[in-house]
């Protein structure tokens, strides 16, 4: 009370300014009392005549304050600093009622100012953990979660993990992750992770250790491949032969299960005994010949030598002289006359053949017209092409479209609409994009196997051939010039568009497009990165293109800017993978650009090479599309029946490979593939089978579900992941199966498949082998590779490239086609309209709707208000 009164009636100090309220240079802060040590609170204010502490609404006695006076050098105002001490007993007096707090009140001649409240708490840390980690045995590459809930304490305890008394640092080991609930997660168990793990909780009071949990990572044994059968134990007659295998693939470790089954197999064998040959009887003597000799023969056939037996020894032909009145001698010189007559006849035949050849050559050479001679320019250096017969009123075999493109230039127009410029684009009354005749210049291979072998033989002389796949199943190739063309790998969604004038005039390039299997190319992934597309090569590398080619390939990402960071990677000549483009960011080079759509991406590239799309998740909401496919045997001769469930990346190329693999195994597709969104939540994928009629079927699985590790799926480097459900019929007469298969991600969404089919009759394999929208021809050359006729394409380009009135130019066309987000890229190229049309060709071939494109171009023309007529004759 005395302190409160003195503070109220005190006079201001002589140095204080009567016009200023005090302000705090130092305010009291929250503190913790550790054990029985008192804590100090301080505050400092200027200008201040008096400062006192108030704790829990009561004034602290004046005698408990320690006061210091000074002067602020910069302002000359008086400064007052006050300290008090708070003991554990003071705090415990009100424990349970409310928290203990203190604040400063400072006075000046102008009034008072209060500081912030500082809370004083008693620090502690209890001894017992709320949850401790427990010992576990796990299989290698399986995920591990070690829970830890630290003891109650103030302030809350911080948690760290020890592995064999050494600190576990997630920043140094990408396989380790600590959850916000303090659990330790090992994404994929490794042998090096076998250790004792301890959870340590600590705050300013104490440090507590949980009991250690022993984690044992074991490896179940696996059989190696069988050795070759040994030779038969006997060289003649019945014997035996054997083969063996070892439990070393892998060798069981840390208590893992040993391999089940035999390590040696024996089988009976029979070796045929050798039989020596013997001569048959001599034949009768022949009649006496012109040389007064006759002969007889015999054969080594009684018996003939077999099974390594010895051959007969001695002559097989016997001759001797014969003398009788029937023996006559030919007149000398008769053989020479016959020889000379034969030589003269051969010479006459050769002369006649030479004359016929000369006549045929002259007739053909004289019959060639100018059109045929000119058309050879298009086919020079190309592989054989098949050309449809021309109509009767068209004398030329090949028509060379005129080149209407302008000189190469850099686009100078603004990205914003301009109000000046002449009206130029007109609308047709007929079809604007009608085809250019019926002829198609399609690249054919008269003998695919021979052409493929010849192409691979030519590639084998190049240094980059070592990294290309062997064989031509996943390869397309062709020869192209300035007219451009298209390469496609059927049933994969992978294609390469080479636009007109991308290849310099006068140049002829032999281009290939290949799809790599993941086991053929090593693509290093770091952290949470995942492969989102197939690995595709186009080449040869180092080819000079004057326009960007467009590489189309599928992907399996559910893309959103906040969940993904997606990069286009390209392999350098040294074999290292480099990031050449980050989607959504400003491109650092004009050589590459990528448009990402729902299920496909289109890569603009002026340098051919090897490409792949790689993503890195930015949150656990990121997800990939999986395609779940069920296969079962087409026939069931035994009681055992297997259902295989594949978890594939949702791209056409992987589905194609699996269908071809199952076709070799005799499998049939059960129903249509399903799509599952697999999230980056570190949780595995589980599969289980339900609702089987127990009176007809039983499952031979020992566990209630099967599990595929998260990182096996997320990396995308293991394309054919699957689980097999082995079932057994209780009777051979059972030919129908009805059941459900559940597929779900642990703590995530699930999906079920209802199976109801007739084992003896259902065959659905061929329905999904060849999609209807695929083109079987792997290479198209020249105009046949494009939907837009060449002449119409050139007129659209020349009309829309220059900036138009009211924005009626290529920018409006891009907007009509929903491509206006790429205006900066289009504007950086010599012909923005050509880039738009090339992208349209890549997205819509072969089933694109030309009428919709014509409507979009017509809308641009209406906006310009001019007329642009294209007659049927011009088309």
XYZ file of C-alpha atoms in Angstrom, residues 19-363:
345
model
C 4.928 16.815 -22.920
C 6.038 13.172 -23.311
C 4.507 9.906 -22.173
C 7.046 7.296 -21.090
C 7.862 4.512 -23.554
C 9.628 1.242 -22.788
C 13.040 0.456 -24.134
C 13.000 -2.918 -22.355
C 9.917 -4.895 -21.354
C 9.721 -8.006 -19.135
C 9.646 -11.359 -20.966
C 8.295 -14.848 -20.164
C 10.626 -16.911 -17.965
C 10.717 -20.395 -16.462
C 11.739 -21.222 -12.878
C 14.100 -24.186 -12.929
C 14.122 -26.087 -9.637
C 14.388 -23.469 -6.802
C 16.300 -20.737 -8.601
C 14.632 -17.323 -8.518
C 14.188 -15.478 -11.810
C 14.708 -11.794 -12.571
C 12.325 -9.485 -14.461
C 13.490 -6.094 -15.788
C 12.073 -3.107 -17.606
C 13.481 0.233 -18.774
C 11.583 3.382 -19.847
C 12.231 7.001 -20.872
C 11.291 9.655 -19.857
C 10.068 8.179 -16.579
C 9.782 9.608 -13.055
C 8.798 6.318 -11.447
C 8.540 2.621 -12.488
C 6.897 -0.109 -10.437
C 6.015 -3.792 -11.073
C 2.517 -5.109 -10.679
C 2.186 -8.932 -10.340
C -1.168 -10.697 -10.606
C -2.962 -7.382 -10.041
C -1.013 -6.388 -6.892
C 1.753 -3.798 -6.590
C 5.160 -5.138 -5.667
C 6.586 -3.497 -2.514
C 8.906 -0.584 -3.180
C 11.690 -2.224 -1.244
C 11.708 -5.210 -3.659
C 12.665 -3.000 -6.596
C 16.255 -2.379 -7.713
C 16.330 0.948 -9.546
C 18.989 2.529 -11.765
C 18.923 6.055 -13.274
C 20.721 7.235 -16.413
C 20.360 9.692 -19.289
C 19.738 8.909 -22.947
C 22.742 10.400 -24.821
C 20.867 10.985 -28.044
C 17.832 12.777 -26.553
C 19.040 13.931 -23.152
C 15.936 12.453 -21.506
C 16.155 10.593 -18.195
C 16.147 6.779 -18.344
C 15.001 4.587 -15.445
C 15.584 0.791 -15.217
C 13.929 -1.401 -12.579
C 14.450 -5.100 -11.668
C 12.639 -7.498 -9.331
C 13.111 -11.167 -8.444
C 10.343 -13.795 -8.384
C 10.756 -16.962 -6.317
C 9.203 -20.400 -6.678
C 7.211 -19.851 -3.448
C 5.558 -16.732 -4.872
C 4.426 -18.636 -7.966
C 3.251 -21.708 -6.047
C 0.951 -19.578 -3.854
C -1.432 -19.068 -6.751
C -0.719 -22.371 -8.530
C -3.961 -23.862 -9.830
C -5.878 -20.582 -9.784
C -4.275 -18.818 -12.708
C -0.881 -18.232 -14.279
C 1.555 -15.948 -12.478
C 2.253 -12.726 -14.409
C 3.961 -9.370 -13.919
C 4.024 -6.094 -15.816
C 5.688 -2.660 -15.456
C 3.882 0.672 -14.993
C 5.910 3.834 -15.793
C 4.995 7.451 -14.853
C 5.895 10.812 -16.340
C 4.362 14.252 -15.986
C 2.127 13.451 -18.982
C 0.688 10.194 -17.668
C 1.391 6.457 -17.314
C 2.308 3.616 -19.669
C 1.979 -0.151 -19.069
C 4.352 -2.776 -20.444
C 3.429 -6.223 -21.804
C 2.671 -9.017 -19.371
C 5.461 -11.479 -18.622
C 4.393 -14.952 -17.443
C 6.454 -16.817 -14.860
C 6.063 -20.606 -15.018
C 7.644 -23.453 -13.060
C 9.513 -25.701 -15.526
C 9.360 -29.492 -15.192
C 9.642 -32.710 -17.248
C 8.007 -35.926 -16.059
C 9.921 -39.198 -16.144
C 7.593 -41.580 -17.933
C 7.044 -41.486 -21.699
C 3.440 -41.560 -22.830
C 4.453 -44.014 -25.611
C 7.796 -45.699 -26.266
C 9.158 -47.438 -29.400
C 8.996 -51.240 -29.460
C 11.307 -53.844 -30.986
C 10.399 -55.119 -34.456
C 11.579 -57.488 -37.159
C 10.930 -56.289 -40.704
C 11.740 -57.473 -44.195
C 14.226 -55.522 -46.266
C 12.723 -52.561 -48.189
C 9.650 -52.585 -45.955
C 8.599 -49.313 -44.310
C 9.067 -48.889 -40.537
C 7.294 -46.485 -38.160
C 8.685 -46.157 -34.598
C 6.227 -44.194 -32.411
C 7.344 -41.902 -29.572
C 5.197 -39.685 -27.338
C 7.465 -37.763 -24.910
C 6.682 -37.133 -21.201
C 4.560 -34.171 -20.189
C 6.587 -31.036 -19.434
C 6.818 -27.252 -19.399
C 8.178 -26.065 -21.751
C 7.170 -28.948 -24.079
C 10.005 -31.394 -24.631
C 11.968 -31.521 -27.876
C 12.540 -35.017 -29.325
C 15.545 -36.518 -31.060
C 16.367 -40.084 -32.073
C 19.511 -42.139 -31.483
C 20.641 -45.097 -33.569
C 23.166 -47.130 -31.569
C 23.736 -43.997 -29.445
C 24.452 -41.843 -32.520
C 22.156 -38.975 -33.485
C 19.810 -39.637 -36.427
C 19.767 -36.609 -38.744
C 17.014 -36.657 -41.431
C 18.853 -33.919 -43.321
C 21.730 -36.327 -43.971
C 19.679 -39.449 -44.748
C 16.806 -39.168 -47.257
C 15.494 -42.546 -46.098
C 14.624 -41.117 -42.652
C 11.662 -38.904 -41.800
C 10.409 -37.619 -38.404
C 6.673 -36.900 -38.261
C 5.158 -33.915 -36.406
C 4.020 -36.447 -33.763
C 7.719 -37.341 -33.179
C 7.495 -40.818 -34.804
C 10.577 -42.005 -36.706
C 9.809 -43.276 -40.214
C 12.229 -45.410 -42.230
C 10.842 -45.331 -45.756
C 12.655 -48.476 -46.936
C 14.389 -50.728 -44.442
C 18.045 -51.417 -45.257
C 20.455 -53.872 -43.691
C 22.336 -50.910 -42.228
C 19.160 -49.927 -40.370
C 19.483 -52.956 -38.066
C 20.246 -51.239 -34.734
C 18.931 -50.143 -31.327
C 16.758 -47.023 -31.534
C 16.188 -44.681 -28.581
C 13.806 -41.730 -28.319
C 15.276 -38.806 -26.300
C 13.082 -36.001 -24.868
C 14.607 -32.859 -23.360
C 13.788 -29.353 -22.185
C 15.513 -26.792 -19.937
C 14.869 -28.932 -16.851
C 15.945 -32.444 -17.761
C 16.694 -35.021 -20.471
C 14.738 -38.303 -20.579
C 15.534 -41.469 -22.567
C 13.032 -44.079 -23.639
C 13.786 -47.770 -23.496
C 15.731 -48.905 -26.588
C 13.884 -50.697 -29.402
C 15.854 -53.276 -31.362
C 15.045 -53.187 -35.087
C 16.142 -56.244 -37.049
C 16.028 -56.047 -40.848
C 15.954 -59.553 -42.245
C 16.282 -60.886 -45.774
C 14.316 -63.918 -46.862
C 16.301 -66.298 -48.994
C 15.645 -66.716 -52.694
C 16.644 -69.413 -55.134
C 19.196 -68.750 -57.807
C 18.434 -69.904 -61.348
C 18.854 -73.587 -62.071
C 22.172 -74.688 -63.522
C 22.268 -76.465 -66.856
C 21.477 -80.170 -66.793
C 24.597 -82.261 -66.371
C 25.559 -84.830 -68.970
C 24.011 -88.266 -68.777
C 25.856 -90.532 -66.325
C 26.245 -93.316 -68.907
C 27.577 -93.199 -72.443
C 25.332 -96.032 -73.591
C 21.912 -96.964 -72.248
C 19.856 -95.610 -69.309
C 21.355 -93.283 -66.703
C 20.554 -90.064 -64.864
C 21.382 -86.367 -65.009
C 20.925 -83.563 -62.476
C 20.832 -79.823 -62.018
C 21.105 -77.669 -58.880
C 20.387 -74.247 -57.448
C 21.457 -72.371 -54.328
C 19.628 -70.199 -51.811
C 21.756 -67.167 -52.641
C 19.412 -64.851 -54.573
C 19.451 -63.361 -51.989
C 21.104 -65.267 -49.145
C 18.926 -65.263 -45.992
C 20.190 -62.803 -43.387
C 19.283 -61.841 -39.819
C 16.888 -64.730 -39.324
C 15.204 -64.501 -42.713
C 13.409 -67.581 -44.001
C 15.415 -70.168 -45.900
C 14.298 -71.126 -49.370
C 11.569 -73.731 -49.621
C 11.894 -76.593 -52.060
C 14.641 -78.802 -53.454
C 18.083 -77.582 -54.311
C 18.860 -80.583 -56.537
C 16.709 -82.180 -59.228
C 17.441 -85.508 -60.923
C 15.893 -87.007 -64.017
C 16.332 -90.183 -66.005
C 18.142 -90.081 -69.326
C 18.917 -92.504 -72.093
C 22.027 -92.310 -74.249
C 21.832 -94.066 -77.598
C 24.567 -96.634 -78.088
C 26.915 -96.152 -81.087
C 26.393 -98.450 -84.103
C 29.293 -99.087 -86.507
C 28.546 -99.042 -90.196
C 28.869 -102.117 -92.474
C 28.958 -102.557 -96.246
C 25.995 -103.839 -98.205
C 26.456 -106.431 -101.002
C 28.131 -105.334 -104.230
C 25.764 -104.400 -107.044
C 25.882 -106.163 -110.388
C 28.543 -105.116 -112.888
C 27.498 -102.432 -115.322
C 27.598 -102.927 -119.088
C 30.926 -102.422 -120.794
C 31.453 -98.730 -121.587
C 33.085 -96.818 -124.426
C 36.433 -96.944 -122.604
C 36.162 -100.742 -122.353
C 35.536 -100.611 -118.578
C 32.604 -101.468 -116.356
C 31.920 -100.859 -112.617
C 29.985 -101.928 -109.559
C 29.140 -100.142 -106.213
C 28.151 -100.782 -102.606
C 26.797 -98.640 -99.730
C 27.665 -98.321 -96.049
C 24.079 -99.130 -95.048
C 24.035 -102.617 -93.567
C 23.750 -101.076 -90.995
C 24.444 -97.368 -91.548
C 26.651 -95.745 -88.837
C 24.652 -93.855 -86.192
C 24.963 -92.431 -82.691
C 28.681 -91.788 -83.199
C 29.484 -95.215 -84.644
C 32.439 -95.746 -86.991
C 32.069 -95.383 -90.746
C 32.856 -98.204 -93.171
C 36.435 -98.601 -94.385
C 37.261 -99.440 -98.000
C 36.180 -98.334 -101.494
C 32.536 -97.983 -102.410
C 33.175 -98.162 -106.206
C 35.020 -100.925 -108.057
C 36.015 -100.746 -111.800
C 37.775 -103.170 -114.159
C 38.501 -103.660 -117.850
C 36.148 -105.576 -120.040
C 37.099 -107.129 -123.469
C 34.524 -108.300 -125.934
C 33.342 -107.687 -129.491
C 30.877 -105.114 -128.159
C 33.664 -102.727 -127.022
C 34.079 -99.920 -129.682
C 36.178 -96.708 -129.638
C 34.854 -93.277 -130.608
C 36.329 -91.484 -133.612
C 39.117 -89.077 -132.610
C 38.119 -85.356 -132.500
C 34.359 -85.895 -131.962
C 34.389 -84.369 -128.455
C 36.272 -81.288 -129.665
C 33.671 -80.592 -132.351
C 30.805 -80.758 -129.814
C 32.627 -78.310 -127.505
C 33.119 -75.751 -130.257
C 29.476 -75.904 -131.315
C 28.324 -75.281 -127.730
C 30.562 -72.212 -127.306
C 29.233 -70.624 -130.512
C 25.611 -71.120 -129.365
C 26.281 -69.451 -125.997
C 27.911 -66.437 -127.665
C 24.906 -65.932 -129.978
C 22.484 -66.001 -126.988
C 24.503 -63.360 -125.112
C 24.493 -60.995 -128.090
C 20.700 -61.318 -128.458
C 20.115 -60.581 -124.744
C 22.335 -57.486 -124.929
C 20.356 -56.109 -127.890
C 17.031 -56.649 -126.099
C 18.334 -54.833 -123.004
C 19.469 -51.814 -125.017
C 16.090 -51.543 -126.768
C 14.161 -51.681 -123.470
C 16.394 -49.028 -121.868
C 16.004 -46.653 -124.803
C 12.225 -47.108 -124.853
